Coordinates of C-alpha atoms in Angstrom, one line a residue:
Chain A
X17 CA 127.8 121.6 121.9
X18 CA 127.6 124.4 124.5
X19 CA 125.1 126.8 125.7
X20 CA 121.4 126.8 124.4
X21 CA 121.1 124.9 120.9
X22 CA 118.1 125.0 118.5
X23 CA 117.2 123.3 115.9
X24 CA 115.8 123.6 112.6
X25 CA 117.3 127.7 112.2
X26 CA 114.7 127.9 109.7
X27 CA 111.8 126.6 108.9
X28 CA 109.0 127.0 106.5
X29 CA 105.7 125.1 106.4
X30 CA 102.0 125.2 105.3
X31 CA 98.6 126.2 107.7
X32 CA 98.3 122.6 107.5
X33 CA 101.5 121.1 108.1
X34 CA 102.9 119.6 111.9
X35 CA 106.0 120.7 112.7
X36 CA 108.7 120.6 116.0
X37 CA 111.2 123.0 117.1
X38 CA 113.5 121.6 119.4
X39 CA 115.5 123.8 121.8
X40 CA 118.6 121.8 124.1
X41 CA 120.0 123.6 126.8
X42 CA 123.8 122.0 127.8
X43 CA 124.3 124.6 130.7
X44 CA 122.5 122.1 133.7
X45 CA 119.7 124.9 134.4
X46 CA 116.8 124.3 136.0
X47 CA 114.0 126.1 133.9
X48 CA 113.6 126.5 130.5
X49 CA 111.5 129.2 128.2
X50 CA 109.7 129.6 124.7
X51 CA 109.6 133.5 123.3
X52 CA 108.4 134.9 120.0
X53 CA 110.0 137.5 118.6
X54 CA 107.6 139.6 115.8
X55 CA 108.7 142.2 113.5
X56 CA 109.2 145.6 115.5
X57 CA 107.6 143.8 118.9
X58 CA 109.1 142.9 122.2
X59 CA 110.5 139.4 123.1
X60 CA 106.6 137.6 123.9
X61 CA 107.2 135.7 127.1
X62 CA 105.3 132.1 125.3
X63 CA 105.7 129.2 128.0
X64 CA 107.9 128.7 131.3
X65 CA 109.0 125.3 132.6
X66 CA 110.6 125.2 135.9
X67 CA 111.9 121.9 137.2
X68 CA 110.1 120.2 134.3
X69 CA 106.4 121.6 135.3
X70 CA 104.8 124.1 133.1
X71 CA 104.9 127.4 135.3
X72 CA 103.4 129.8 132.6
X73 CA 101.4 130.1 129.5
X74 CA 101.1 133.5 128.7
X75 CA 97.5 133.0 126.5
X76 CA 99.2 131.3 123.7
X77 CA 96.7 129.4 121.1
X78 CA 96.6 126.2 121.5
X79 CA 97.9 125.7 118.4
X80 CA 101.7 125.5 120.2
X81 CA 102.4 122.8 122.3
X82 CA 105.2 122.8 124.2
X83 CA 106.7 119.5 125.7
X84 CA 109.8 119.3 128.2
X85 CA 111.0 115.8 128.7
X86 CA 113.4 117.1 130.7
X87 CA 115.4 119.7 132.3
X88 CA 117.6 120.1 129.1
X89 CA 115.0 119.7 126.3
X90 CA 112.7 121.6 124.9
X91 CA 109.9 121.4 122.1
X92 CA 107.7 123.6 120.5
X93 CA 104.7 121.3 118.7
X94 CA 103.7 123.5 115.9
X95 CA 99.7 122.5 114.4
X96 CA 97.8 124.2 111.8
X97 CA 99.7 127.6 112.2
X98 CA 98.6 130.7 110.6
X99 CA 100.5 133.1 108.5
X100 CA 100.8 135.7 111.2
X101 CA 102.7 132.8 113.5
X102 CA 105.2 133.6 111.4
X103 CA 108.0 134.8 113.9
X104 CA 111.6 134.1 115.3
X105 CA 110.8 131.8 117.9
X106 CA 113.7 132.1 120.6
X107 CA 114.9 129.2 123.3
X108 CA 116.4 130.4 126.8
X109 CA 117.3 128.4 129.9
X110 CA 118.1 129.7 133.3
X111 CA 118.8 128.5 136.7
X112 CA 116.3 129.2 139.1
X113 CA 117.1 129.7 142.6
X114 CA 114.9 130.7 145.7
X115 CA 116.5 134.5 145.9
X116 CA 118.5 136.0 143.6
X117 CA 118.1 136.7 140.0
X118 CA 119.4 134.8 137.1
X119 CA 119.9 136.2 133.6
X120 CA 118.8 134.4 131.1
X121 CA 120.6 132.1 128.3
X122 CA 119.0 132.2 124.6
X123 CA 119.5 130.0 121.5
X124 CA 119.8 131.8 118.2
X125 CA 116.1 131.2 117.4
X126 CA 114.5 129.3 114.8
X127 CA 112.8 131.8 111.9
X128 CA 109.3 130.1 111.6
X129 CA 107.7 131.2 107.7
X130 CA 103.8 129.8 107.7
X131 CA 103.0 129.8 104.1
Chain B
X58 CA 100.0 148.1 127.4
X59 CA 103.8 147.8 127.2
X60 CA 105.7 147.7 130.6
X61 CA 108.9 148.6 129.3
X62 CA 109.5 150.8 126.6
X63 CA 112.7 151.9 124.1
X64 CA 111.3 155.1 122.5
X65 CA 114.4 155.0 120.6
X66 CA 113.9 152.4 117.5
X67 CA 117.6 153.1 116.7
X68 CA 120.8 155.1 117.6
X69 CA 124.0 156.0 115.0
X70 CA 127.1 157.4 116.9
X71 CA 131.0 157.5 115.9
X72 CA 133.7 155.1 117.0
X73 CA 135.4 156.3 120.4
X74 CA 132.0 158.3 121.3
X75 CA 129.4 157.9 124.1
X76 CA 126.5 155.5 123.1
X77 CA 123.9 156.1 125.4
X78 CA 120.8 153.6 125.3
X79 CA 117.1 154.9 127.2
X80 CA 114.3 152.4 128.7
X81 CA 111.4 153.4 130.6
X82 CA 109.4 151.1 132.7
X83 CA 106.1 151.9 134.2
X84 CA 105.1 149.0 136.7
X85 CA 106.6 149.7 140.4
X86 CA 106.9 145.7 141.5
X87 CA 110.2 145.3 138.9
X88 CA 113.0 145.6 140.8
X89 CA 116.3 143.9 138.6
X90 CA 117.1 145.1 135.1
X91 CA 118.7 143.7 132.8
X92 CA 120.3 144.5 129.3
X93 CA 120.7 142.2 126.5
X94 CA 122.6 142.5 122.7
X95 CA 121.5 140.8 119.9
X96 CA 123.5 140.1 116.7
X97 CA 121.9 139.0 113.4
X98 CA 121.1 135.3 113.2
X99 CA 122.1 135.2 116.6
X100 CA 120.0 135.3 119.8
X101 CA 120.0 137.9 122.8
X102 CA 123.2 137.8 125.0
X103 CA 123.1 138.8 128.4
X104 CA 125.0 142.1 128.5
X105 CA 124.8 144.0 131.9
X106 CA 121.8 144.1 135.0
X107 CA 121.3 146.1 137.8
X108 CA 118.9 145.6 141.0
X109 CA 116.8 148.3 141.8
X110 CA 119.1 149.1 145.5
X111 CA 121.8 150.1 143.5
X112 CA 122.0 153.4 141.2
X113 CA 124.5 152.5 138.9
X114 CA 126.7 148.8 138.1
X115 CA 129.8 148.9 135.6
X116 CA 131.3 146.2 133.5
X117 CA 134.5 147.7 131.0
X118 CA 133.0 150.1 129.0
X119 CA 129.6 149.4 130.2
X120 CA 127.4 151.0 132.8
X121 CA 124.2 151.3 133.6
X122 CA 122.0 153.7 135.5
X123 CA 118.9 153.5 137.5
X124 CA 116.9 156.3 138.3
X125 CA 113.9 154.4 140.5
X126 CA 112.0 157.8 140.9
X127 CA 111.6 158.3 137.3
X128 CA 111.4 154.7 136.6
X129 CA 114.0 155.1 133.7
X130 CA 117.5 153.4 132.8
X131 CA 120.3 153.9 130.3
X132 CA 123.2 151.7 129.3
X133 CA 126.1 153.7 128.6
X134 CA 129.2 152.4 126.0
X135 CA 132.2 154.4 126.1
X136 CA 134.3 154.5 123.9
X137 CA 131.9 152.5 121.4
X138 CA 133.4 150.6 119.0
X139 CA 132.1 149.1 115.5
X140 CA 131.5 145.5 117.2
X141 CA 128.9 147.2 119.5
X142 CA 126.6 147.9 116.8
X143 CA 123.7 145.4 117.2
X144 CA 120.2 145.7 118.9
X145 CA 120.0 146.5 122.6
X146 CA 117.0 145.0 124.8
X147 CA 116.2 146.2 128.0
X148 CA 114.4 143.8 130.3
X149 CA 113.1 143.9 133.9
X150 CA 111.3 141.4 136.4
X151 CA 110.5 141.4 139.8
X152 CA 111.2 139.1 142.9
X153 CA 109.0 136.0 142.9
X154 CA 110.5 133.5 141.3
X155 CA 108.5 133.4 138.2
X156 CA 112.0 134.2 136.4
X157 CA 109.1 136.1 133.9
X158 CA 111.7 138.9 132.0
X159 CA 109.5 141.8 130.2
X160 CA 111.5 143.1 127.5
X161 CA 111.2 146.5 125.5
X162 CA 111.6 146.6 121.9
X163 CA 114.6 146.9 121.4
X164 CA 116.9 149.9 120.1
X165 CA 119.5 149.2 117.3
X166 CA 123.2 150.6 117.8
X167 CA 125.6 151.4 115.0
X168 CA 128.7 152.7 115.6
X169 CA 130.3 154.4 112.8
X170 CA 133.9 153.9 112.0

């Protein structure tokens, strides 16, 4: 595998359902990011995890739960979802450095359904 | 209240012509851009960026313009071919190591054979 993986590519699932998205990054960066993606709306910035700590949580419900064991795995916890969750939920790694910019490296998404 | 917009939801041109993509930006403190294609069922790839001391970066038949006065940048394709035709996301951030990108919506290219 190379680059930013994710898995399930889709995915559909009740209000009541628990569900994980899992995001692997094979590129040795250092921080790794959740995004949502709604019809005809930016990229939302959802969590940040730099070096393994949780850096940023942009006012996300707590109904996603992200979880990085480590600095090439990421999950997305999914709990009692609503129907307007339903989204393409992008993965992206970068590698974070004290100046400088880094672009960074999406998956190709998972398309979430909530029924 | 977006920070970076793409008035332009899409964009048709013919093979071998100019595409020229717009973004706007309104907050001061962003000072790297950067532009991103998406494919269907695929997710963004990192296209081109600029830093905000520089007017102007090429890559091929890519380039991309800053104009820091009017806060605005365009990506420029020329020629454009069909395999250019996707959605084009502008995105900017600012020193300070959050590595937090803000991106537009997004402006969907087709180039016409």
């Amino acid at each position: 595998e190379t680059g930013v993986t994710q898995t399930p590519r889709h995915l559909v699932m009740g209000m009541t359902n628990k569900k994980s998205l899992k995001c692997e990054q094979h590129l040795g960066h250092n921080a790794m990011y959740w995004y949502k993606q709604s019809a005809k709306k930016p990229l939302e910035l959802m969590f940040v995890y730099s070096l393994e700590e949780r850096v940023e949580n942009n006012s996300v419900p707590s109904r996603f739960s992200p979880e990085c064991p480590n600095s090439s795995h990421l999950f997305l916890h999914l709990h009692t979802l609503q129907p307007e969750d339903s989204a393409l939920y992008l993965c992206a790694s970068s590698q974070v450095r004290t100046s400088g910019y880094n672009e960074q490296f999406f998956g190709p998404g998972t398309r979430l359904t909530v029924l | 209240d977006q920070q970076v917009k793409q008035n332009s939801p899409s964009l048709s041109v013919q093979e071998g012509r100019i595409s020229i993509l717009n973004c706007d930006y309104t907050n001061s403190m962003f000072d790297y851009f950067l532009w991103y294609k998406k494919y269907p069922a695929e997710g963004p790839t990192f296209l081109i960026s600029i830093s905000s001391i520089k007017d102007k970066n090429e890559d091929g038949r890519f380039t991309v313009f800053l104009n820091k006065s009017a806060k605005h940048l365009s990506l420029h394709i020329v020629p454009s071919q069909p395999g250019d035709s996707a959605v084009y996301f502008c995105a900017a951030t600012s020193q300070g190591g959050s590595e937090k990108l803000v991106f537009g919506k997004g402006t969907k290219l087709t180039v016409n054979p």
